[in-house]
Coordinates of C-alpha atoms in Angstrom, one line a residue:
Chain W
X1 CA 27.3 14.4 -19.3
X2 CA 25.4 15.0 -16.2
X3 CA 23.5 18.2 -16.0
X4 CA 21.2 20.1 -13.5
X5 CA 17.7 21.6 -13.7
X6 CA 18.9 24.8 -15.3
X7 CA 20.6 23.3 -18.2
X8 CA 17.6 20.8 -18.6
X9 CA 15.3 23.8 -18.7
X10 CA 17.3 25.5 -21.4
X11 CA 17.3 22.3 -23.5
X12 CA 13.6 21.7 -23.1
X13 CA 12.6 25.3 -23.9
X14 CA 14.7 25.2 -27.1
X15 CA 13.8 21.7 -28.4
X16 CA 11.2 20.9 -31.1
X17 CA 9.4 17.7 -32.4
X18 CA 10.5 15.5 -29.6
X19 CA 10.2 11.7 -29.3
X20 CA 10.1 10.5 -25.7
X21 CA 11.3 6.9 -25.2
X22 CA 10.0 4.8 -22.3
X23 CA 11.6 1.4 -21.4
X24 CA 10.3 -1.9 -22.5
X25 CA 7.9 -3.8 -20.2
X26 CA 6.6 -0.3 -19.3
X27 CA 5.6 0.4 -15.7
X28 CA 3.8 3.3 -14.0
X29 CA 6.9 5.4 -13.6
X30 CA 8.1 5.4 -17.2
X31 CA 4.5 5.8 -18.6
X32 CA 3.8 8.6 -16.1
X33 CA 7.2 10.3 -16.9
X34 CA 6.7 10.0 -20.6
X35 CA 3.2 11.3 -20.7
X36 CA 3.8 13.9 -18.0
X37 CA 6.8 15.3 -19.9
X38 CA 4.6 15.3 -23.0
X39 CA 2.1 17.5 -21.1
X40 CA 4.9 19.8 -20.0
X41 CA 6.3 20.2 -23.6
X42 CA 2.7 20.9 -24.8
X43 CA 2.5 23.7 -22.3
X44 CA 5.6 25.1 -23.9
X45 CA 4.1 24.8 -27.4
X46 CA 6.3 21.9 -28.3
X47 CA 4.9 18.7 -29.9
X48 CA 6.1 15.3 -28.8
X49 CA 5.3 11.6 -29.2
X50 CA 5.7 8.9 -26.5
X51 CA 7.1 5.7 -27.7
X52 CA 7.7 2.2 -26.2
X53 CA 8.9 -1.1 -27.5
X54 CA 5.9 -2.9 -25.9
X55 CA 2.2 -1.8 -25.8
X56 CA 1.2 0.2 -22.8
X57 CA -0.9 -2.1 -20.5
X58 CA -4.6 -1.3 -20.5
X59 CA -4.7 -0.4 -16.8
X60 CA -2.7 2.7 -17.6
X61 CA -5.4 3.8 -20.1
X62 CA -6.4 6.7 -17.9
X63 CA -2.9 8.2 -18.6
X64 CA -2.3 7.0 -22.2
X65 CA -5.8 7.7 -23.6
X66 CA -4.7 11.1 -24.7
X67 CA -2.8 9.3 -27.4
X68 CA 1.0 8.9 -27.9
X69 CA 1.1 12.0 -30.2
X70 CA 1.0 12.7 -33.9
X71 CA 3.5 11.3 -36.4
X72 CA 6.5 13.5 -37.3
X73 CA 10.2 13.3 -38.1
X74 CA 11.8 13.6 -34.6
X75 CA 14.3 16.3 -34.2
X76 CA 14.8 15.7 -30.5
X77 CA 15.3 12.4 -28.7
X78 CA 14.5 12.2 -25.0
X79 CA 14.7 9.0 -22.8
X80 CA 12.9 8.8 -19.5
X81 CA 13.5 6.3 -16.7
X82 CA 15.9 4.3 -18.8
X83 CA 19.2 3.3 -17.2
X84 CA 20.6 1.5 -20.3
X85 CA 19.9 1.7 -24.0
X86 CA 19.3 -2.1 -23.9
X87 CA 16.1 -1.4 -22.2
X88 CA 14.7 0.4 -25.2
X89 CA 13.9 -2.9 -26.9
X90 CA 13.3 -2.5 -30.6
X91 CA 14.0 1.2 -30.4
X92 CA 17.6 0.7 -29.3
X93 CA 18.8 0.3 -32.9
X94 CA 17.0 3.5 -34.1
X95 CA 17.6 5.8 -31.1
X96 CA 20.2 4.1 -28.8
X97 CA 23.1 6.4 -29.9
X98 CA 21.0 9.5 -30.6
X99 CA 19.6 10.3 -27.2
X100 CA 20.1 14.0 -26.5
X101 CA 18.5 14.2 -23.0
X102 CA 17.9 11.4 -20.5
X103 CA 15.9 12.0 -17.3
X104 CA 16.5 9.1 -14.8
X105 CA 16.8 8.1 -11.2
X106 CA 18.7 4.8 -11.5
X107 CA 22.0 4.6 -9.8
X108 CA 23.0 2.2 -12.6
X109 CA 22.5 4.8 -15.3
X110 CA 25.1 4.2 -18.0
X111 CA 25.5 7.8 -19.0
X112 CA 24.6 6.9 -22.6
X113 CA 22.9 10.2 -23.5
X114 CA 24.5 13.5 -24.6
X115 CA 23.0 15.1 -21.4
X116 CA 21.6 13.3 -18.4
X117 CA 19.6 14.7 -15.6
X118 CA 20.2 12.1 -12.9
X119 CA 18.8 12.2 -9.4
X120 CA 19.7 8.8 -7.9
X121 CA 18.0 9.4 -4.6
X122 CA 14.6 10.3 -6.2
X123 CA 11.8 7.7 -5.6
X124 CA 10.8 7.9 -9.3
X125 CA 11.6 9.6 -12.6
X126 CA 8.2 11.3 -12.0
X127 CA 9.5 13.0 -8.8
X128 CA 12.3 14.6 -10.9
X129 CA 10.0 15.7 -13.6
X130 CA 7.6 17.3 -11.0
X131 CA 10.5 19.2 -9.5
X132 CA 11.7 20.2 -13.0
X133 CA 8.3 21.6 -13.9
X134 CA 8.1 23.6 -10.7
X135 CA 11.7 24.8 -11.3
X136 CA 10.7 25.9 -14.8
X137 CA 7.4 27.5 -13.6
X138 CA 5.4 25.5 -16.1
X139 CA 1.8 24.9 -15.5
X140 CA 1.2 21.3 -14.3
X141 CA -2.2 20.3 -15.8
X142 CA -4.5 17.8 -14.0
X143 CA -3.6 15.1 -16.5
X144 CA 0.1 15.8 -16.0
X145 CA -0.4 15.6 -12.1
X146 CA -2.1 12.2 -12.6
X147 CA 0.8 10.9 -14.6
X148 CA 3.4 12.1 -12.1
X149 CA 1.5 10.8 -9.1
X150 CA 1.1 7.4 -10.7
X151 CA 4.8 7.2 -11.3
X152 CA 5.7 8.2 -7.7
X153 CA 3.1 5.9 -6.3
X154 CA 4.0 2.8 -8.3
X155 CA 7.8 3.1 -7.8
X156 CA 7.4 3.6 -4.0
X157 CA 4.9 0.8 -3.7
X158 CA 2.3 3.4 -2.7
X159 CA 4.8 5.0 -0.2
X160 CA 5.6 1.6 1.4
X161 CA 9.2 1.0 0.3
X162 CA 12.6 2.2 1.6
X163 CA 13.0 4.3 -1.6
X164 CA 10.1 6.6 -0.6
X165 CA 11.7 10.0 -0.1
X166 CA 10.3 12.8 2.1
X167 CA 10.0 14.7 -1.2
X168 CA 7.7 12.0 -2.6
X169 CA 5.3 12.6 0.3
X170 CA 5.6 16.4 -0.1
X171 CA 4.6 16.2 -3.8
X172 CA 1.7 14.0 -2.9
X173 CA 0.6 16.5 -0.4
X174 CA 1.0 19.4 -2.8
X175 CA -1.0 17.5 -5.4
X176 CA -3.8 16.6 -3.0
X177 CA -4.1 20.3 -2.0
X178 CA -4.1 21.5 -5.6
X179 CA -6.0 18.9 -7.7
X180 CA -9.3 18.3 -5.8
X181 CA -10.8 16.5 -8.9
X182 CA -8.2 13.8 -9.1
X183 CA -9.4 10.6 -7.6
X184 CA -6.1 9.5 -6.0
X185 CA -7.7 6.5 -4.2
X186 CA -8.9 5.2 -7.5
X187 CA -5.5 5.4 -9.1
X188 CA -4.1 3.6 -6.0
X189 CA -6.8 0.9 -6.3
X190 CA -5.9 0.3 -10.0
X191 CA -2.2 0.2 -9.3
X192 CA -2.1 -1.8 -6.2
X193 CA -5.3 -3.7 -5.5
X194 CA -7.1 -5.0 -8.6
X195 CA -6.2 -8.1 -10.5
X196 CA -8.0 -10.4 -12.9
X197 CA -10.0 -13.4 -11.7
X198 CA -7.5 -15.7 -13.4
X199 CA -4.6 -13.9 -11.7
X200 CA -6.3 -14.1 -8.3
X201 CA -7.0 -17.8 -8.7
X202 CA -3.5 -18.5 -9.9
X203 CA -2.1 -16.6 -6.9
X204 CA -4.3 -18.7 -4.6
X205 CA -2.9 -21.9 -6.1
X206 CA 0.7 -20.7 -6.0
X207 CA 0.3 -19.6 -2.3
X208 CA -0.8 -23.1 -1.4
X209 CA 2.6 -24.3 -2.6
X210 CA 4.4 -22.2 0.0
X211 CA 6.9 -24.0 2.2
X212 CA 8.6 -22.7 5.3
X213 CA 12.2 -23.7 6.0
X214 CA 15.0 -22.7 8.6
X215 CA 12.4 -22.1 11.3
X216 CA 10.3 -19.9 9.0
X217 CA 13.2 -17.6 8.1
X218 CA 13.2 -19.0 4.5
X219 CA 10.0 -19.4 2.4
X220 CA 10.1 -21.3 -0.8
X221 CA 7.6 -21.8 -3.6
X222 CA 8.7 -24.4 -6.1
X223 CA 6.7 -24.8 -9.3
X224 CA 7.7 -27.7 -11.5
X225 CA 6.8 -28.2 -15.2
X226 CA 4.3 -30.9 -14.2
X227 CA 2.5 -28.4 -11.9
X228 CA 2.5 -25.7 -14.6
X229 CA 0.9 -28.3 -16.9
X230 CA -1.7 -29.0 -14.3
X231 CA -2.4 -25.3 -13.7
X232 CA -2.4 -24.7 -17.5
X233 CA 0.3 -22.0 -17.3
X234 CA 3.7 -21.2 -18.6
X235 CA 6.8 -20.1 -16.5
X236 CA 6.3 -16.5 -17.8
X237 CA 2.9 -16.3 -16.3
X238 CA 4.6 -16.7 -12.9
X239 CA 6.4 -13.4 -13.5
X240 CA 5.7 -11.1 -10.6
X241 CA 5.0 -13.9 -8.0
X242 CA 8.3 -13.7 -6.2
X243 CA 7.2 -11.0 -3.7
X244 CA 4.6 -13.6 -2.5
X245 CA 7.5 -15.4 -0.9
X246 CA 8.2 -12.7 1.6
X247 CA 4.7 -12.2 2.8
X248 CA 5.1 -14.5 5.8
X249 CA 5.6 -12.9 9.2
X250 CA 9.1 -14.3 10.0
X251 CA 10.5 -14.7 6.6
X252 CA 13.8 -13.1 5.9
X253 CA 14.5 -14.6 2.5
X254 CA 11.9 -15.9 -0.1
X255 CA 12.7 -18.0 -3.2
X256 CA 10.4 -18.7 -6.1
X257 CA 11.7 -21.7 -8.1
X258 CA 10.4 -22.1 -11.6
X259 CA 11.3 -25.1 -13.7
X260 CA 11.9 -23.5 -17.2
X261 CA 13.1 -26.7 -18.8
X262 CA 13.2 -30.2 -17.4
X263 CA 15.5 -30.0 -14.3
X264 CA 16.5 -26.3 -15.0
X265 CA 15.2 -24.0 -12.3
X266 CA 15.1 -20.3 -12.5
X267 CA 15.3 -19.1 -8.9
X268 CA 14.1 -15.6 -7.9
X269 CA 15.3 -14.5 -4.5
X270 CA 13.7 -11.7 -2.4
X271 CA 14.8 -10.2 0.8
X272 CA 12.3 -8.9 3.4
X273 CA 14.6 -6.5 5.0
X274 CA 18.2 -6.8 5.9
X275 CA 19.7 -9.9 4.2
X276 CA 21.5 -9.1 0.9
X277 CA 20.2 -11.8 -1.6
X278 CA 22.5 -10.5 -4.3
X279 CA 25.5 -11.7 -2.3
X280 CA 23.8 -15.1 -1.7
X281 CA 23.1 -15.5 -5.4
X282 CA 26.6 -14.5 -6.4
X283 CA 27.9 -17.6 -4.5
X284 CA 25.8 -19.8 -6.8
X285 CA 26.4 -18.1 -10.2
X286 CA 23.7 -15.4 -10.1
X287 CA 23.3 -11.8 -9.1
X288 CA 21.0 -8.8 -8.9
X289 CA 20.1 -6.2 -6.2
X290 CA 20.3 -6.5 -2.4
X291 CA 16.6 -7.1 -2.1
X292 CA 15.8 -8.9 -5.4
X293 CA 18.3 -11.3 -7.1
X294 CA 18.3 -14.5 -9.0
X295 CA 20.2 -17.5 -10.4
X296 CA 19.5 -20.5 -12.6
X297 CA 20.3 -23.9 -11.2
X298 CA 20.3 -27.4 -12.9
X299 CA 19.4 -30.5 -11.1
X300 CA 16.5 -32.5 -9.6
X301 CA 13.9 -30.4 -7.7
X302 CA 14.8 -31.9 -4.3
X303 CA 18.6 -31.6 -4.8
X304 CA 18.3 -28.0 -6.0
X305 CA 16.0 -27.0 -3.1
X306 CA 18.3 -28.6 -0.6
X307 CA 21.3 -26.8 -2.1
X308 CA 19.4 -23.4 -1.9
X309 CA 18.3 -24.0 1.6
X310 CA 21.9 -24.9 2.7
X311 CA 23.2 -21.7 0.9
X312 CA 20.7 -19.5 2.7
X313 CA 21.3 -21.2 6.0
X314 CA 25.0 -20.3 5.7
X315 CA 24.2 -16.7 4.7
X316 CA 21.9 -16.3 7.7
X317 CA 24.6 -17.4 10.2
Chain L
X1 CA -18.1 19.9 24.7
X2 CA -15.8 20.3 21.7
X3 CA -12.5 22.0 22.3
X4 CA -9.5 23.1 20.3
X5 CA -5.7 22.6 20.6
X6 CA -5.3 25.5 23.1
X7 CA -7.7 24.1 25.6
X8 CA -6.4 20.5 25.1
X9 CA -2.9 21.8 25.8
X10 CA -4.0 23.4 29.1
X11 CA -5.8 20.2 30.1
X12 CA -2.8 18.0 29.3
X13 CA -0.2 20.2 31.0
X14 CA -2.4 20.2 34.2
X15 CA -3.4 16.6 34.4
X16 CA -1.9 13.8 36.4
X17 CA -1.9 10.1 36.7
X18 CA -3.7 9.5 33.5
X19 CA -5.3 6.4 32.1
X20 CA -5.5 6.3 28.3
X21 CA -8.3 4.2 27.0
X22 CA -8.0 2.6 23.5
X23 CA -10.9 0.8 21.7
X24 CA -11.6 -2.9 21.7
X25 CA -10.2 -4.9 18.8
X26 CA -7.3 -2.5 18.9
X27 CA -5.8 -1.4 15.6
X28 CA -2.7 0.6 14.6
X29 CA -4.3 4.0 15.0
X30 CA -5.6 3.6 18.6
X31 CA -2.5 1.8 19.7
X32 CA -0.3 4.4 18.1
X33 CA -2.4 7.2 19.6
X34 CA -2.5 5.6 23.0
X35 CA 1.3 5.0 23.2
X36 CA 2.2 8.2 21.3
X37 CA 0.2 10.3 23.8
X38 CA 1.8 8.3 26.7
X39 CA 5.2 9.4 25.4
X40 CA 4.1 13.0 25.1
X41 CA 2.8 13.0 28.7
X42 CA 6.1 11.5 29.8
X43 CA 7.9 14.4 28.2
X44 CA 5.7 16.7 30.4
X45 CA 6.6 14.6 33.5
X46 CA 3.2 13.1 33.7
X47 CA 2.8 9.3 34.3
X48 CA 0.1 7.4 32.4
X49 CA -1.1 3.9 31.5
X50 CA -2.5 2.7 28.2
X51 CA -5.4 0.2 28.6
X52 CA -7.5 -1.8 26.2
X53 CA -10.4 -4.3 26.7
X54 CA -8.5 -6.7 24.4
X55 CA -4.8 -7.7 24.3
X56 CA -2.6 -5.7 21.9
X57 CA -1.8 -7.9 18.9
X58 CA 1.8 -9.1 18.9
X59 CA 2.6 -7.4 15.6
X60 CA 2.3 -4.1 17.4
X61 CA 5.0 -5.3 19.8
X62 CA 7.5 -2.7 18.5
X63 CA 5.2 0.0 19.9
X64 CA 3.8 -1.7 23.0
X65 CA 7.0 -3.3 24.2
X66 CA 7.7 -0.2 26.4
X67 CA 4.9 -1.5 28.6
X68 CA 1.5 -0.1 29.3
X69 CA 2.7 1.8 32.3
X70 CA 2.8 1.3 36.1
X71 CA -0.2 0.7 38.3
X72 CA -1.8 3.7 40.0
X73 CA -5.2 5.1 41.0
X74 CA -6.2 7.2 37.9
X75 CA -6.9 10.8 38.4
X76 CA -7.4 11.6 34.7
X77 CA -9.3 9.6 32.1
X78 CA -8.5 10.1 28.5
X79 CA -10.0 8.2 25.5
X80 CA -8.3 8.1 22.1
X81 CA -9.8 7.1 18.7
X82 CA -13.1 6.1 20.5
X83 CA -16.3 7.4 18.9
X84 CA -18.6 5.7 21.3
X85 CA -18.3 4.4 24.9
X86 CA -19.6 1.0 23.7
X87 CA -16.2 0.5 22.0
X88 CA -14.4 0.5 25.3
X89 CA -15.5 -3.1 25.9
X90 CA -15.2 -4.2 29.5
X91 CA -13.9 -0.7 30.4
X92 CA -17.2 1.0 29.5
X93 CA -18.6 0.2 33.0
X94 CA -15.6 1.5 34.8
X95 CA -14.8 4.6 32.8
X96 CA -17.7 5.1 30.3
X97 CA -19.2 8.1 32.1
X98 CA -15.8 9.4 33.5
X99 CA -13.9 10.4 30.3
X100 CA -12.6 13.9 30.8
X101 CA -10.7 14.2 27.4
X102 CA -11.4 12.4 24.2
X103 CA -9.2 12.8 21.1
X104 CA -10.9 11.5 18.0
X105 CA -11.3 11.7 14.2
X106 CA -14.7 9.9 13.8
X107 CA -17.6 11.9 12.3
X108 CA -19.8 9.6 14.4
X109 CA -18.2 10.7 17.7
X110 CA -21.0 10.7 20.3
X111 CA -19.6 13.6 22.4
X112 CA -19.6 11.4 25.5
X113 CA -16.6 13.1 27.1
X114 CA -16.4 16.2 29.2
X115 CA -14.0 17.7 26.5
X116 CA -13.5 16.4 23.0
X117 CA -10.8 17.4 20.5
X118 CA -12.5 16.2 17.3
X119 CA -11.0 16.6 13.9
X120 CA -13.3 14.7 11.5
X121 CA -11.2 15.3 8.5
X122 CA -8.1 13.9 10.0
X123 CA -6.8 10.6 8.5
X124 CA -6.2 9.2 11.9
X125 CA -6.2 10.1 15.6
X126 CA -2.4 10.0 15.3
X127 CA -2.5 12.8 12.9
X128 CA -4.3 15.0 15.5
X129 CA -1.9 14.0 18.2
X130 CA 1.1 14.8 16.0
X131 CA -0.3 18.3 15.3
X132 CA -1.1 18.7 19.0
X133 CA 2.4 17.9 20.0
X134 CA 3.8 20.4 17.5
X135 CA 1.3 23.0 18.7
X136 CA 2.4 22.4 22.3
X137 CA 6.1 22.4 21.4
X138 CA 6.6 19.1 23.1
X139 CA 9.6 17.0 21.9
X140 CA 8.5 14.0 19.8
X141 CA 10.8 11.1 20.7
X142 CA 11.6 8.5 18.1
X143 CA 9.3 6.0 19.8
X144 CA 6.5 8.5 19.7
X145 CA 7.1 9.2 16.0
X146 CA 7.0 5.4 15.3
X147 CA 3.6 5.3 17.1
X148 CA 2.1 8.2 15.3
X149 CA 3.4 7.1 11.9
X150 CA 2.0 3.6 12.5
X151 CA -1.5 5.1 13.2
X152 CA -1.4 7.3 10.1
X153 CA -0.2 4.6 7.9
X154 CA -2.7 2.0 9.1
X155 CA -5.8 4.2 8.9
X156 CA -4.9 5.5 5.4
X157 CA -4.1 2.0 4.1
X158 CA -0.5 3.2 3.7
X159 CA -1.7 6.4 2.0
X160 CA -3.9 4.5 -0.5
X161 CA -7.4 5.4 0.7
X162 CA -9.6 8.5 0.0
X163 CA -9.2 9.5 3.7
X164 CA -5.5 10.2 3.2
X165 CA -5.1 14.0 3.8
X166 CA -2.4 16.2 2.4
X167 CA -1.4 16.7 6.1
X168 CA -0.9 12.8 6.5
X169 CA 1.7 13.0 3.6
X170 CA 3.3 16.2 5.1
X171 CA 3.7 14.5 8.5
X172 CA 5.3 11.5 6.9
X173 CA 7.7 13.8 5.0
X174 CA 8.6 15.6 8.2
X175 CA 9.2 12.4 10.1
X176 CA 11.3 10.9 7.3
X177 CA 13.5 14.0 7.4
X178 CA 13.8 14.1 11.2
X179 CA 14.0 10.4 12.2
X180 CA 16.7 8.8 10.1
X181 CA 16.9 5.8 12.3
X182 CA 13.2 4.7 12.0
X183 CA 12.8 1.9 9.5
X184 CA 9.5 3.1 8.0
X185 CA 9.6 0.4 5.3
X186 CA 9.8 -2.3 7.9
X187 CA 6.8 -0.8 9.8
X188 CA 4.8 -0.8 6.5
X189 CA 5.8 -4.4 5.8
X190 CA 4.5 -5.5 9.2
X191 CA 1.3 -3.6 8.8
X192 CA 0.5 -4.3 5.2
X193 CA 2.3 -7.3 3.8
X194 CA 3.0 -10.0 6.3
X195 CA 0.6 -12.7 7.2
X196 CA 0.8 -16.1 8.9
X197 CA 1.1 -19.2 6.7
X198 CA -2.3 -20.3 7.9
X199 CA -3.9 -17.0 6.9
X200 CA -2.2 -17.1 3.5
X201 CA -3.4 -20.6 2.8
X202 CA -6.9 -19.7 4.0
X203 CA -7.0 -16.6 1.8
X204 CA -5.9 -18.8 -1.1
X205 CA -8.8 -21.2 -0.5
X206 CA -11.3 -18.4 0.0
X207 CA -10.1 -16.6 -3.2
X208 CA -10.9 -19.8 -5.1
X209 CA -14.5 -19.4 -4.1
X210 CA -14.8 -16.0 -5.9
X211 CA -17.6 -15.7 -8.4
X212 CA -18.3 -12.9 -10.8
X213 CA -21.8 -11.7 -11.5
X214 CA -23.5 -8.9 -13.5
X215 CA -20.8 -8.9 -16.1
X216 CA -18.1 -8.7 -13.5
X217 CA -19.5 -5.7 -11.6
X218 CA -20.5 -7.8 -8.7
X219 CA -18.1 -10.3 -7.0
X220 CA -19.4 -12.8 -4.4
X221 CA -17.7 -15.1 -2.1
X222 CA -20.1 -17.5 -0.3
X223 CA -18.8 -19.7 2.5
X224 CA -21.3 -22.2 3.9
X225 CA -21.0 -24.0 7.1
X226 CA -20.1 -27.2 5.3
X227 CA -17.2 -25.4 3.6
X228 CA -16.0 -24.0 6.9
X229 CA -16.1 -27.5 8.4
X230 CA -14.0 -28.8 5.5
X231 CA -11.5 -25.9 5.9
X232 CA -11.5 -26.4 9.7
X233 CA -12.4 -22.7 10.5
X234 CA -15.2 -20.7 12.2
X235 CA -17.1 -17.8 10.7
X236 CA -15.0 -15.4 12.9
X237 CA -11.8 -16.5 11.2
X238 CA -13.2 -15.0 8.0
X239 CA -13.3 -11.6 9.6
X240 CA -11.3 -9.2 7.4
X241 CA -11.8 -11.1 4.2
X242 CA -14.5 -8.9 2.7
X243 CA -12.0 -6.5 1.0
X244 CA -10.9 -9.5 -1.1
X245 CA -14.2 -9.3 -2.9
X246 CA -13.3 -5.9 -4.5
X247 CA -9.9 -6.9 -5.8
X248 CA -11.2 -7.8 -9.2
X249 CA -10.6 -5.2 -12.0
X250 CA -14.1 -4.4 -13.0
X251 CA -15.8 -5.0 -9.7
X252 CA -18.0 -2.2 -8.3
X253 CA -19.6 -4.1 -5.4
X254 CA -18.2 -7.2 -3.5
X255 CA -20.1 -9.4 -1.0
X256 CA -18.7 -11.9 1.4
X257 CA -21.5 -14.3 2.6
X258 CA -20.8 -16.3 5.7
X259 CA -23.3 -18.9 7.0
X260 CA -23.3 -18.2 10.7
X261 CA -26.1 -20.7 11.5
X262 CA -27.7 -23.2 9.1
X263 CA -29.4 -21.0 6.5
X264 CA -28.5 -17.7 8.2
X265 CA -26.0 -15.6 6.1
X266 CA -24.1 -12.7 7.4
X267 CA -23.4 -10.6 4.3
X268 CA -20.5 -8.1 4.2
X269 CA -20.7 -5.6 1.4
X270 CA -17.8 -3.5 0.0
X271 CA -17.8 -0.8 -2.6
X272 CA -14.8 -0.3 -4.9
X273 CA -15.5 3.3 -5.5
X274 CA -18.7 5.1 -6.2
X275 CA -21.6 2.7 -5.3
X276 CA -23.1 3.4 -1.9
X277 CA -23.4 -0.1 -0.3
X278 CA -25.0 1.3 2.8
X279 CA -28.0 2.4 0.7
X280 CA -28.2 -1.0 -0.8
X281 CA -28.1 -2.8 2.6
X282 CA -30.7 -0.6 4.0
X283 CA -33.2 -1.9 1.4
X284 CA -32.7 -5.4 2.9
X285 CA -32.6 -4.6 6.5
X286 CA -29.0 -3.8 7.0
X287 CA -26.8 -0.7 7.0
X288 CA -23.3 0.7 7.5
X289 CA -21.0 3.1 5.7
X290 CA -21.0 4.1 2.0
X291 CA -18.0 1.8 1.3
X292 CA -18.5 -0.9 3.8
X293 CA -22.0 -2.1 5.0
X294 CA -23.7 -5.4 5.9
X295 CA -26.9 -7.3 6.6
X296 CA -28.0 -10.7 7.8
X297 CA -30.4 -12.7 5.6
X298 CA -32.1 -16.0 6.2
X299 CA -32.7 -18.6 3.5
X300 CA -31.1 -21.2 1.3
X301 CA -27.7 -20.3 -0.1
X302 CA -28.9 -20.1 -3.7
X303 CA -32.1 -18.1 -2.8
X304 CA -30.2 -15.6 -0.7
X305 CA -27.5 -15.2 -3.4
X306 CA -30.1 -14.6 -6.1
X307 CA -31.8 -12.0 -3.9
X308 CA -28.6 -10.2 -3.3
X309 CA -27.6 -10.2 -7.0
X310 CA -31.0 -8.9 -7.9
X311 CA -30.8 -6.1 -5.3
X312 CA -27.3 -5.1 -6.5
X313 CA -28.5 -5.2 -10.1
X314 CA -31.3 -2.7 -9.4
X315 CA -28.9 -0.4 -7.5
X316 CA -26.4 -0.4 -10.4
X317 CA -29.1 0.7 -12.9

C-alpha cells in the first residue's frame, strides 16, 4: 500500500527496535538513507540497526563509522532504496516478506512492503528522507545531513544527470546554509574523483582499447579473455567501466564487451543522451533501461562486434 | 570604484553600443557571462558584441552560435569575469584603460575599471549576472539561462568544489523549475564528461606514469622531453592534466612535472584538500593559490624529483 508523509510519520513515531535494510552492492544513496534514517529515529528515542547483505565499502566510512547499531530482536522492519526483495541478498529469506515500511524512489518498486512511501520523481531515497524529516519537524543532525547529502550527490552524479530535481538543488542549498562545518567538497571528492592507483592504471589500459565506429557515433571497448589474462584481471573487475564508452565527444552509443567465457561476450550498452539502448538490446535478446542496458552474445569477437555495430547502425537510422 | 546592483542597473539601462570583453583562454564562465549579458542587453533594446582575444572553443557552440554581434563603433566597454587587464590578451592595448563597467567574482580583481560590480563570494560571474537580471526585473530568455547555468556549472566543477555557494544551487533549482526545455544533463555532459579520442588516449598514457610517494600522500607524474617525443606531444598539450595527480584515494598533494627545455621542469602542484601548495611553492621560488600553485626548477629529473619530494615531506610534517 502506498502512503504519504503523514502516515509515514505516524508509523515512525510509533515504531520500536527497528532494523533498516539497505540493498546489496550498497551505494551512497542506500547507505545515506539507512544511516540518515537511523539518526532520525535516534532523535525520536528509537533504537535501530542498519543492515546490508554486503559489507559497506570503506570509502563510506565517514558515514558508517558511527556503527550499524546494537544487537536486538527487531520489532520493526524498514527497507530503504530497495525496489525488489531480491535486492536484499541474504536478508531476503529472513525479512523479504516482513517489511512493514519501504521508503523508495524507484519507478520499478514492486510494492512488496505493508506500507510504501514512494516518490518516483525524487533524485534519491535521501531526498525523500530529508523532506520527511522536515515534514516531521525532527532535528537533522550534522551526521544525518552528511548522510542525506551523500545520497543525493551520488544518485545525481553530483547534480549532473537528468534525474537531478530542483528539490535536490534546494536541499543542497539549505544544507550549505545550515551546516557550515560539513566539508561538502571533500565528500564530493571521495564520491566522484578518487580512485586507487590500480583502478587508475586499469582505466588507462582499458581506455587505450577504445574504438570509434559509425563515424564516431558508436564507441566500443572489447576486452577478450586473453587481454584480461595479460592485464591480470577478471571480468568482474571491469564492472563500472561501461560509462567510459560514452566519454567521447560525438558518441551516441557506447558498448563495453567482456568475454566472460571463451566466445561468450557480456555486452553493456550506454546511451549518451537520446538513443534508447534498452530497445536496441531487446532486438538481440537483452534489455534494461533507456540509458543503460545489456545482452549476452555468443560468437567470435569480430563476428559479435560486427553484429553489434550493424544493430546500432540500424537503430541510429 | 566598487558599485552595487542599483548603480549597475542604472549604468546598463543607459548604455548603448556595448562591447563585452571576455578573458583570453575563454572558459564556460566568461563565455556564459558575456553571452548572457548580451541577451540581457538585447531585452533592454541595447545592441552589443562579445569579444575575446582567443577563439571560443567549439564545445561552447550551443551558446556562441547566436553570433558575437554586429560590427559597430563601441560607445560602452564592459568586461566580465576579468580580474586584470592583462587577461584581455590582444584587447588590452585597445580597451585596457577604457573599461567603464567590470562584473567579476575574483578576490584578486585589480579595480581597473571605472565601476566594478564585485562579488568575491560568488561561485561564478554568471551567478552575479543572474542575480543582477532578477534585481533589474529583466526577462531571462532560455538562451540566457543556458549561458548562466553553464558558467555556474563550469566554475563550480558541476557543484563539486568548495566555491559552490548555496545561491548557485538555488539558481540551478529556479532554472530547472522555469526552463523545462533546457537539457541541463546534456550541458553537463559536454562540460564535464566528453573528451576527444586523442585526449582520452593521452590521459591514459599519462596516468600510467603516475608514481606514489610518501606513503601515498604525494603523487607525481613526470613527463620528460623524451617521453613527449615518444607520445608525439608538446608540453602545452599537457595543460589541464595536473588535476589527474590528486585523483588517488590518499593523495594530499599532486605534482605534474613537465620538462619544457632540457633539464628545466615546470612543476604544477595541486592540493586535494587541506595542504596549502602555494606556501610550499613559495619556498622553492614559485607561488599561486592554496589549492593550485607552481614553480620552475632546473636540474636532472631524478634530482628535481627528490628535491620536490623532500620539500613536500617537510610541509606535511
